[in-house]
Coordinates of C-alpha atoms in Angstrom, one line a residue:
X1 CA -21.6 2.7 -17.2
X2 CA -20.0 -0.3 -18.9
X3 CA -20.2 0.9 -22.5
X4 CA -16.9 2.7 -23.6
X5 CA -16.3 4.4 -26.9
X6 CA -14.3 2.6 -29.4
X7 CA -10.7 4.3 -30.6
X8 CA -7.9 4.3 -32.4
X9 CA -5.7 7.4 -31.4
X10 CA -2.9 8.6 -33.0
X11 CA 0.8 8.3 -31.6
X12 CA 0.8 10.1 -27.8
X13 CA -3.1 10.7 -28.0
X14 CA -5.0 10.2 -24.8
X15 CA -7.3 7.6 -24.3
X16 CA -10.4 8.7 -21.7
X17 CA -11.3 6.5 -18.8
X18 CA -14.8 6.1 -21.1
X19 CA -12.9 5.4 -24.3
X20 CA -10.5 2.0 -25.0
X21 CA -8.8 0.3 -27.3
X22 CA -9.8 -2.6 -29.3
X23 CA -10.1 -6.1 -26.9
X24 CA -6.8 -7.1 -27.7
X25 CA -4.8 -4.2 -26.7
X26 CA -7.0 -3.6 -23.8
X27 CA -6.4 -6.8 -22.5
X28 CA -2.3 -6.0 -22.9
X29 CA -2.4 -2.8 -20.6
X30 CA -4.5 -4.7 -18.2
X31 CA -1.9 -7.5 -18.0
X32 CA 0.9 -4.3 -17.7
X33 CA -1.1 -3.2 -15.0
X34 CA -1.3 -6.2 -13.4
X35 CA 2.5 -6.6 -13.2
X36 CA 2.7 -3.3 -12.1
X37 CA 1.4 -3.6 -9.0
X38 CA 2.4 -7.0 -8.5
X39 CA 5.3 -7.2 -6.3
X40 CA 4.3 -4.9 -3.8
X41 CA 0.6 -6.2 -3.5
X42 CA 2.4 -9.7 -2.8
X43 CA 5.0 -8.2 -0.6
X44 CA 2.9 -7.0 2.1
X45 CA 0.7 -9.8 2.8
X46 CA 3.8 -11.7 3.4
X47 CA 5.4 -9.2 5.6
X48 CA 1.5 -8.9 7.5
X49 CA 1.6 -12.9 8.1
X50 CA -1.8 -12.9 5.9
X51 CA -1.9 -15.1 2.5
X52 CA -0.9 -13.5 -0.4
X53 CA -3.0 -15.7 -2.8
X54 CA -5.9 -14.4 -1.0
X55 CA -4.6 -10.7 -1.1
X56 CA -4.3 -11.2 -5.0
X57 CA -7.2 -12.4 -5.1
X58 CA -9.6 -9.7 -3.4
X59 CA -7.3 -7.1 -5.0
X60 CA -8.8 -8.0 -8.0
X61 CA -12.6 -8.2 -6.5
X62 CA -12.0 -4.7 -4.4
X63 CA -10.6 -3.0 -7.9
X64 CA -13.7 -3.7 -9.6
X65 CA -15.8 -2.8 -6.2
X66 CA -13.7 0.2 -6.8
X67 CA -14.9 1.8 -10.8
X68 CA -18.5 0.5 -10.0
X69 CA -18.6 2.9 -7.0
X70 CA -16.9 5.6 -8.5
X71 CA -19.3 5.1 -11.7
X72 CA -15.8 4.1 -14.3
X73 CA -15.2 7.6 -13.7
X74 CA -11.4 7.4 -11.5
X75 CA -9.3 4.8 -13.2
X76 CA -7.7 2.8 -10.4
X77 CA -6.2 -0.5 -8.9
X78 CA -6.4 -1.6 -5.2
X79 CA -3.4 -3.6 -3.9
X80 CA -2.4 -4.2 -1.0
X81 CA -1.9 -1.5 1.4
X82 CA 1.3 -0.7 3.7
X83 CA -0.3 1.5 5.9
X84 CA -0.9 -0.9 8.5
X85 CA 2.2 -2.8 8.2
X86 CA 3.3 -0.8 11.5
X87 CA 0.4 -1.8 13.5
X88 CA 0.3 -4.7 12.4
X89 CA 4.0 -6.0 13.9
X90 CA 2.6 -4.0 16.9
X91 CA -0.2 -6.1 17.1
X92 CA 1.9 -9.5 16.6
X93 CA 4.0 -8.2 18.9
X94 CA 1.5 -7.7 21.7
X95 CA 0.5 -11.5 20.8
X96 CA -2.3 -10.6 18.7
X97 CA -3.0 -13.0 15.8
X98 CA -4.3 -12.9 12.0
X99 CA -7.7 -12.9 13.2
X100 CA -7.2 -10.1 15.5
X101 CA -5.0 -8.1 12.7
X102 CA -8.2 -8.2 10.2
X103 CA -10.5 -7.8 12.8
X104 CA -8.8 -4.0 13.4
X105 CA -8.3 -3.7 10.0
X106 CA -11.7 -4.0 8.7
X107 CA -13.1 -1.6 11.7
X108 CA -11.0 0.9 10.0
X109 CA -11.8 0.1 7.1
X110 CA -15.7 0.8 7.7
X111 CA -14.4 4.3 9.4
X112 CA -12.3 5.1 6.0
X113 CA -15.7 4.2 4.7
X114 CA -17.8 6.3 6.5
X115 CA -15.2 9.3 5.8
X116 CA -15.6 8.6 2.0
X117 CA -19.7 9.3 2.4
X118 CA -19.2 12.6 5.0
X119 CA -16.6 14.0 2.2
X120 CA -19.1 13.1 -0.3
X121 CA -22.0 15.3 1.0
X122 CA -19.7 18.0 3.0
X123 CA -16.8 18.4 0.8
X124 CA -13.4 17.6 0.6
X125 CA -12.7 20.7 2.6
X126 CA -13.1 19.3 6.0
X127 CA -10.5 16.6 5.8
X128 CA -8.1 19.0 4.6
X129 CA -8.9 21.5 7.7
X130 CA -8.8 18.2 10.3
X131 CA -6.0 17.0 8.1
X132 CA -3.8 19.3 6.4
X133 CA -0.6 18.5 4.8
X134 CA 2.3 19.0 7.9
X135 CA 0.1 16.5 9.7
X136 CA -0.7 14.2 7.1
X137 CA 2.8 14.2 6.2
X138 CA 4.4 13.9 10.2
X139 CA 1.6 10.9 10.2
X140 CA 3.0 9.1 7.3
X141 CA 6.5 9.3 8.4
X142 CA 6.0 7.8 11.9
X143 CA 4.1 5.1 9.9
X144 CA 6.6 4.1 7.9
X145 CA 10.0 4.7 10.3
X146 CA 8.1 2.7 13.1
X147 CA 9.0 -0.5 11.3
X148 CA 12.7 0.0 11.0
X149 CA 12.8 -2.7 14.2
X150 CA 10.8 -4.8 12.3
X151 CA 13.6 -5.7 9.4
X152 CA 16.3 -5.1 11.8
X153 CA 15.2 -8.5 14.2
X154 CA 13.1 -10.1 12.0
X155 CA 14.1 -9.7 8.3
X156 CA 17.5 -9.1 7.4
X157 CA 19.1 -11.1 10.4
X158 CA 17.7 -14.5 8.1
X159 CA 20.3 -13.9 5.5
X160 CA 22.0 -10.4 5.5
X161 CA 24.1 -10.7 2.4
X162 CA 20.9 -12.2 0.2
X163 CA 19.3 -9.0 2.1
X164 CA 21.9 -6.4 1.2
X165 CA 22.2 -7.9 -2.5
X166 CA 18.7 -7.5 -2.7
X167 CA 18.3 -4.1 -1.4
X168 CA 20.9 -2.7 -3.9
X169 CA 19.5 -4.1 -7.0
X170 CA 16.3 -2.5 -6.0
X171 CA 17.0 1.0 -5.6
X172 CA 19.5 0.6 -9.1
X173 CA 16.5 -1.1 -10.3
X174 CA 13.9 2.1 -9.2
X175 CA 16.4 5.0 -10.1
X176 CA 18.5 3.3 -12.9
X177 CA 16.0 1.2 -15.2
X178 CA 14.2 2.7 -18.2
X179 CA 10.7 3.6 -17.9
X180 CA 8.2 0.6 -16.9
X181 CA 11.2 -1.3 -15.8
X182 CA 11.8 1.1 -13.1
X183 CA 8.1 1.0 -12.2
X184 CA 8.1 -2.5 -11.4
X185 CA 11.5 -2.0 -9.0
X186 CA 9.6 -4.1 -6.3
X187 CA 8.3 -7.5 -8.5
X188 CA 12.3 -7.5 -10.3
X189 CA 13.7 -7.1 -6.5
X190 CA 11.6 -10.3 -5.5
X191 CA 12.8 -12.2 -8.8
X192 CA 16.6 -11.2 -8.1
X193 CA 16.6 -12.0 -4.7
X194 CA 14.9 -14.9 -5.2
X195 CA 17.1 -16.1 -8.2
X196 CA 20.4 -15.4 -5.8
X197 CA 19.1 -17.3 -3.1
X198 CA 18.7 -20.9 -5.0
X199 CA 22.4 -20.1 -6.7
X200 CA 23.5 -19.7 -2.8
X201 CA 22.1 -23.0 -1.3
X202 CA 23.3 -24.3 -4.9
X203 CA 27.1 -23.0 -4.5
X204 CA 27.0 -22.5 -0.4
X205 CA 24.7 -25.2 0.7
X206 CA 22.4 -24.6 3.6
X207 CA 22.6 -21.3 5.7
X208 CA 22.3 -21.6 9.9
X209 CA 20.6 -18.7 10.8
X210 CA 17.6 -17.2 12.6
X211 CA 14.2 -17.9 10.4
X212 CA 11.1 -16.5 10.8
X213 CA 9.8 -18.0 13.7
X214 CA 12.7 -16.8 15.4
X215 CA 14.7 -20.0 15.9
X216 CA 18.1 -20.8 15.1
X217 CA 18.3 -23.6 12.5
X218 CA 20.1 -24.4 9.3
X219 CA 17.7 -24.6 6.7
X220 CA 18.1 -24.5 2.8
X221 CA 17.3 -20.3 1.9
X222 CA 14.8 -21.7 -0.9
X223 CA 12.4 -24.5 0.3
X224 CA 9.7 -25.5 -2.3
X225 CA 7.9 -28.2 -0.3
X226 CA 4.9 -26.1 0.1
X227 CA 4.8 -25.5 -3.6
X228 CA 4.8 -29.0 -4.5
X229 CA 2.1 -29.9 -2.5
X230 CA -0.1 -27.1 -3.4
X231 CA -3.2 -27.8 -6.1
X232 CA -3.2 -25.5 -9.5
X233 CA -6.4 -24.7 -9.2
X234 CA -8.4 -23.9 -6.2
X235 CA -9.5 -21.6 -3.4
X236 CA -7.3 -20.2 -0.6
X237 CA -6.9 -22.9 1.9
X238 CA -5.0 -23.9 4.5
X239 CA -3.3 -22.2 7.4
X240 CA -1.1 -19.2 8.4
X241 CA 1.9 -19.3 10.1
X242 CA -0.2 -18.7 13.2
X243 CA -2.7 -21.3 12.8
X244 CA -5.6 -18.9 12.2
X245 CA -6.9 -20.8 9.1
X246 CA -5.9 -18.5 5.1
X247 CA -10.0 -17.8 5.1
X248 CA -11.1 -16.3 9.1
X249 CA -13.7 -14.5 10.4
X250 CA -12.3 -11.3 12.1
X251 CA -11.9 -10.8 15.7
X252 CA -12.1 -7.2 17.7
X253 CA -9.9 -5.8 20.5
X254 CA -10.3 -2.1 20.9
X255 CA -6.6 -1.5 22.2
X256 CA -5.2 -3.4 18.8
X257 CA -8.3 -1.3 17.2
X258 CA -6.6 2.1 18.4
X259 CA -3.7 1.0 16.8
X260 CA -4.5 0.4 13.3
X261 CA -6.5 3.5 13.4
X262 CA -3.9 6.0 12.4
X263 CA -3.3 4.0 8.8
X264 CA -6.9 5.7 7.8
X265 CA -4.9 9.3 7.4
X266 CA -2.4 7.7 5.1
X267 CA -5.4 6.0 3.0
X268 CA -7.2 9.6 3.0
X269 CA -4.2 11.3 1.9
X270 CA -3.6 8.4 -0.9
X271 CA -6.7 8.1 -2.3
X272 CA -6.7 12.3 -2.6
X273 CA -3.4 12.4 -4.1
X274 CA -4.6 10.1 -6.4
X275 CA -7.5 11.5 -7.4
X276 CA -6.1 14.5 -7.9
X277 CA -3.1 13.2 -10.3
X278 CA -5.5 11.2 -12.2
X279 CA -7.6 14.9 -12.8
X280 CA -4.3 16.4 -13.8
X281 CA -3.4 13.9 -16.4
X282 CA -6.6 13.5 -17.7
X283 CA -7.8 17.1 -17.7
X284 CA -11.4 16.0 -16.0
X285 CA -12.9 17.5 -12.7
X286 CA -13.2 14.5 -10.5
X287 CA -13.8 16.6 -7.2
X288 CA -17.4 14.9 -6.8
X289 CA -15.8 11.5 -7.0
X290 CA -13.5 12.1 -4.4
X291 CA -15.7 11.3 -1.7
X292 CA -16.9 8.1 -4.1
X293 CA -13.2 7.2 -4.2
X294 CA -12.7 6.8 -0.4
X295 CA -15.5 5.3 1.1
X296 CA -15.1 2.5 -2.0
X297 CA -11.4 1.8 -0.9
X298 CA -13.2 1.9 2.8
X299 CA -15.8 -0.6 1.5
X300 CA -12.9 -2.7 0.0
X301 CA -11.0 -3.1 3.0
X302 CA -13.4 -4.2 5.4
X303 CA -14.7 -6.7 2.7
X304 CA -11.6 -7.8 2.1
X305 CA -10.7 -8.1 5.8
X306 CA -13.6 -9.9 7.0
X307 CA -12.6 -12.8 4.7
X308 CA -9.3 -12.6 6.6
X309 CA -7.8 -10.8 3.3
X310 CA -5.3 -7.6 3.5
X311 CA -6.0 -4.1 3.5
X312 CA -6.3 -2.2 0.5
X313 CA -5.5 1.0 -1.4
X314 CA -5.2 2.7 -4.5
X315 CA -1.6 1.9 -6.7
X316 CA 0.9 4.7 -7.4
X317 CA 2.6 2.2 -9.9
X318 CA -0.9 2.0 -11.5
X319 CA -0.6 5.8 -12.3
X320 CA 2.7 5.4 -13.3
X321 CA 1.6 3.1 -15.9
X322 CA -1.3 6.0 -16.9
X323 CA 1.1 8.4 -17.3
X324 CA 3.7 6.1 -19.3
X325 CA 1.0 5.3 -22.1
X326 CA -1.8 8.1 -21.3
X327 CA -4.1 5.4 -21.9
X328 CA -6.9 6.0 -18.8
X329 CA -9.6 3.3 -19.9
X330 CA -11.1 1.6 -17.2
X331 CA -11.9 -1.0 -19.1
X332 CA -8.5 -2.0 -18.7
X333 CA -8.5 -2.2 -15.2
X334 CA -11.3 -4.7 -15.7
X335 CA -9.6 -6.8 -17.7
X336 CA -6.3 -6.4 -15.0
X337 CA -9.1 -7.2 -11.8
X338 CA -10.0 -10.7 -14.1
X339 CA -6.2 -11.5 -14.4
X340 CA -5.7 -11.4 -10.6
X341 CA -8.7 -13.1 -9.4
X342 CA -7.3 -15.8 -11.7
X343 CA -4.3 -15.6 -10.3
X344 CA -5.2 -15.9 -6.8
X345 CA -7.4 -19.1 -7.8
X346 CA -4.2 -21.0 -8.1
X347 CA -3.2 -22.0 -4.9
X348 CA 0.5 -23.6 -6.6
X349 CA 1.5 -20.0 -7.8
X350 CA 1.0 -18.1 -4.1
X351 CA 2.9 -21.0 -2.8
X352 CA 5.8 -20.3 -4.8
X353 CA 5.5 -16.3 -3.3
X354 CA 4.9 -17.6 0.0
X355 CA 8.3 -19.7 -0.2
X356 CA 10.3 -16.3 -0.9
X357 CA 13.2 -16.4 1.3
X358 CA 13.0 -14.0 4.5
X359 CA 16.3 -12.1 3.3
X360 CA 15.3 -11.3 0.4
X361 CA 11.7 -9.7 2.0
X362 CA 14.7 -8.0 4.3
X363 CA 16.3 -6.7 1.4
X364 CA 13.1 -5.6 -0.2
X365 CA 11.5 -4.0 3.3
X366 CA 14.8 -1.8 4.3
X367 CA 14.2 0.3 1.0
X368 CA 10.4 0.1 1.1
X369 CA 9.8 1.0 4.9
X370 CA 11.9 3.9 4.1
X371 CA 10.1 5.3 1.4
X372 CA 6.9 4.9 3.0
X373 CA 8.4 7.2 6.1
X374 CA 10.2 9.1 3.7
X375 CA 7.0 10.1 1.7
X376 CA 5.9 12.4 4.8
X377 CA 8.5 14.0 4.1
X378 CA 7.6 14.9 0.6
X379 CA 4.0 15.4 1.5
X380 CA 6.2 18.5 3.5
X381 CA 7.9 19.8 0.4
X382 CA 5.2 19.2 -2.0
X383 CA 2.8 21.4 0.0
X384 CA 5.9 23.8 1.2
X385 CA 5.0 23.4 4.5
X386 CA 7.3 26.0 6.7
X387 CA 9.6 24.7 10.0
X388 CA 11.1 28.0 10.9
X389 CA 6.8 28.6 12.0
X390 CA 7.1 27.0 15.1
X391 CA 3.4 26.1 15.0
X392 CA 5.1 23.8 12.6
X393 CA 7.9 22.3 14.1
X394 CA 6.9 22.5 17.6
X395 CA 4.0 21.4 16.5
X396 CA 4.7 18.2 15.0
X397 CA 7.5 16.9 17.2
X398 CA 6.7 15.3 20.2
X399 CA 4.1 12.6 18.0
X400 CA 7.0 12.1 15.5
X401 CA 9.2 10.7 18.3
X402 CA 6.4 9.4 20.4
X403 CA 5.3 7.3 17.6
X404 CA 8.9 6.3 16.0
X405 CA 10.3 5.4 19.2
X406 CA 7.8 3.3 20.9
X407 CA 6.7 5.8 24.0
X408 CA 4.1 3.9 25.5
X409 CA 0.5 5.8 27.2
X410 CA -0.4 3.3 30.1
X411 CA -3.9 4.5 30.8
X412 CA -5.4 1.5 32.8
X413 CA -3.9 -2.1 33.8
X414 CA -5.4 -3.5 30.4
X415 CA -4.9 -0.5 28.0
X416 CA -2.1 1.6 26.8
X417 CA -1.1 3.3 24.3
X418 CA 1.9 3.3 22.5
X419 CA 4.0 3.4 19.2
X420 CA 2.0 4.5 16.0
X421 CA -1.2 4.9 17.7
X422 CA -0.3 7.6 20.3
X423 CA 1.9 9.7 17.7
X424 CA -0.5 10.0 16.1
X425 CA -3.0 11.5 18.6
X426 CA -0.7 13.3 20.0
X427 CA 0.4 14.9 16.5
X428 CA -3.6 15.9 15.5
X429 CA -4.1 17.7 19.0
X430 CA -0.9 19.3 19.6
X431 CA -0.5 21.0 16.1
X432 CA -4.3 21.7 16.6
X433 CA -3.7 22.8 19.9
X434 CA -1.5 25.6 18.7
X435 CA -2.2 26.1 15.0
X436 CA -5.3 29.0 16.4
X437 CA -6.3 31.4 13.6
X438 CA -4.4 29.0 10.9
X439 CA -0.9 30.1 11.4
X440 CA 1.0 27.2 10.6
X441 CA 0.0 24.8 8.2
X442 CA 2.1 25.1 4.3
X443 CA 2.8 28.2 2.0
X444 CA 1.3 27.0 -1.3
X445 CA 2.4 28.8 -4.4
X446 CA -0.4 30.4 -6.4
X447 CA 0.8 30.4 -10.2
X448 CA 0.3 26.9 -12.4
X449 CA 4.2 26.7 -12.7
X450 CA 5.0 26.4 -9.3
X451 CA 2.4 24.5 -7.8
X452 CA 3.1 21.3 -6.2
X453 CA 1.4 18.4 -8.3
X454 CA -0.2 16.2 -6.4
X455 CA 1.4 12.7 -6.3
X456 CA 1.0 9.4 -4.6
X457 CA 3.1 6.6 -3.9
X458 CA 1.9 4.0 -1.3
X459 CA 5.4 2.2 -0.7

């Protein structure tokens, strides 16, 4: 399994997940990779309240959990996740802290898990029957419009012009830049924003405003304090802004459980999508490693989480990268998992990502939160899902506004539900409830030029 062939292609030749380059240029792509996912894979743990040094870290641990399960057979890195972002300010909200966030987190990362092994031995055609596409898709979108609150009272009220500066450099950055530039939208974003907020506390001085704890102070946008106290080398230490130590043992409440529960479609429909793009560009059947593929990124959460880590997933930027140089060696992504275990060993370097100013994470969240809901929406067109079957529409839309806006399920005294977590059930059983004899569902078109490729993107 960890014996690839030597090659030397030719300009715009493939290289095979079992095939790399020599050493040298292996170890290049893997250091591409790595900045590819870089920014995002930061990003989250930030905007979760978890340490990013320690989500670096096991992002590198989990991606090489990640080719040993699938056999080096599905080229793929595991950052950090967004699906749970949503329940996670839910949780926070409800006063649950970073123990009680990884706690829910690694319970569904062990159901992910047990998923992956029922697909594996059943089939990928029962998820697609439980979950087809206009519910998948209706599930990502309340996911990711649920935390518009979230940057409008937490985020972009710290510093709205760094946040608005931010935000427009990153969708020029996305849509504008060429090629690999345009890939790594996110990581430039969080240099820009970063860069404009030290020139403002230079030129401006210090800002009164809300921070993070929600208290009015004025406070320099760019405090390095943290950084300078940090050690270059070491394990993650120290404490979160809650006071749940960086490295904590999980801890379990089923209504915060119920919540997070609903990110597990997302990962399903991620780790599909990718598995299926990485077939297409490679030209190998990888339907018997689709199973494989979720119950390792199952495996990876929960290990991840019961370290007090984030939540993982396969990288859309990653596949960007594939597709950019058609080079699919794993072997690569070994050499990227090595380079961000490193990186997460120097406690100094997630200090200077954990001192990024909150407007610029407000700039940065208002165009990825967006997306995220936004991609249910493409999951619609992709699989040509039909609205004028009202199987469809009718369907769909009471959990879509259930979830979005916060309608709350009080059920006993001590448990409700509400937000994320009851859009999605109600989403599953109503379309199910209606959808008898298959009626609704997509139209997919049946010739190779017109049918919809399947495509990822996690943020």
């Amino acid at each position: 399994m960890f014996k690839w062939d030597l090659v030397d292609p030719a300009p715009g030749e493939a290289v095979a997940p079992h095939q790399r380059l020599a050493w040298g240029k292996t170890a290049g792509l893997g250091a591409q990779h790595v900045v590819a996912m870089f920014g995002a894979t930061f990003v989250f743990p930030l905007v979760m309240g978890l340490d990013p040094n320690l989500a670096i870290m096991f992002s590198g641990i989990c991606t090489i959990l990640f080719l040993v399960v699938c056999n080096n057979k599905v080229p793929s890195y595991l950052g950090t996740s967004a699906s749970f972002v949503g329940a996670v300010a839910a949780i926070r909200t409800q006063g649950g802290d970073s123990a009680d966030v990884t706690g829910a987190i690694m319970v569904a990362g062990v159901v992910l898990l047990l998923i992956g092994v029922l697909v594996h031995f059943s089939g990928a055609g029962l998820i697609h029957k439980i979950l087809p596409p206009a519910v998948t898709g209706a599930v990502v979108m309340l996911i990711g419009f649920n935390l518009a609150p979230v940057v409008a009272n937490i985020y972009w009220p710290q510093d709205q012009w760094i946040a608005l500066l931010t935000a427009a450099f990153m969708v020029c950055a996305a849509v504008l830049f060429p090629g690999f530039w345009s890939r790594i939208a996110v990581f430039l974003a969080l240099i820009f924003g970063y860069l404009l907020s030290w020139i403002a506390d230079a030129v401006f001085g210090q800002i009164t405003a809300v921070t993070g704890a929600g208290d009015v102070t004025t406070h320099d946008r760019v405090s390095w304090a943290g950084v300078k106290a940090a050690d270059w080398i070491g394990f993650p230490s120290g404490k979160l802004a809650d006071g749940v130590s960086v490295v904590h043992g999980p801890s379990f409440s089923l209504t915060f459980i119920l919540l997070v529960l609903p990110g597990v479609i997302a990962l399903i429909a991620e780790n599909t999508g990718h598995v299926k793009a990485v077939a297409e560009m490679t030209g190998e059947n990888l339907d018997p490693y689709m199973g494989r593929a979720i119950g390792a990124d199952g495996l990876a959460t929960a290990l991840a989480s019961a370290f007090g880590g984030s939540p993982t997933t396969t990288y859309a930027e990653n596949i960007g990268v594939m597709g950019a140089t058609r080079v699919y060696s794993t072997a690569a992504y070994y050499v990227a998992a090595a380079v961000a275990i490193l990186l997460g060993l120097c406690p100094k370097f997630g200090a200077i990502v954990s001192a990024t100013p909150g407007g610029v994470l407000g700039g940065i969240t208002v165009v990825l939160y967006g997306m995220i809901g936004l991609i249910g929406a493409k999951i619609w067109v992709e699989n040509r899902v039909d609205f004028g079957n009202p199987v469809n529409l009718v369907g769909l839309a009471a959990g879509i506004i259930a979830g979005i806006g916060g309608v709350t399920l009080k059920i006993t005294d001590d448990f409700s539900l509400s937000g994320i977590a009851l859009g999605t059930i109600l989403v599953i059983v109503f379309f199910h409830l209606v959808n008898r004899g298959g009626r609704g569902t997509t139209v997919i078109a049946v010739d190779d030029h017109t049918q919809p490729r399947p495509q990822q993107r996690k943020h």
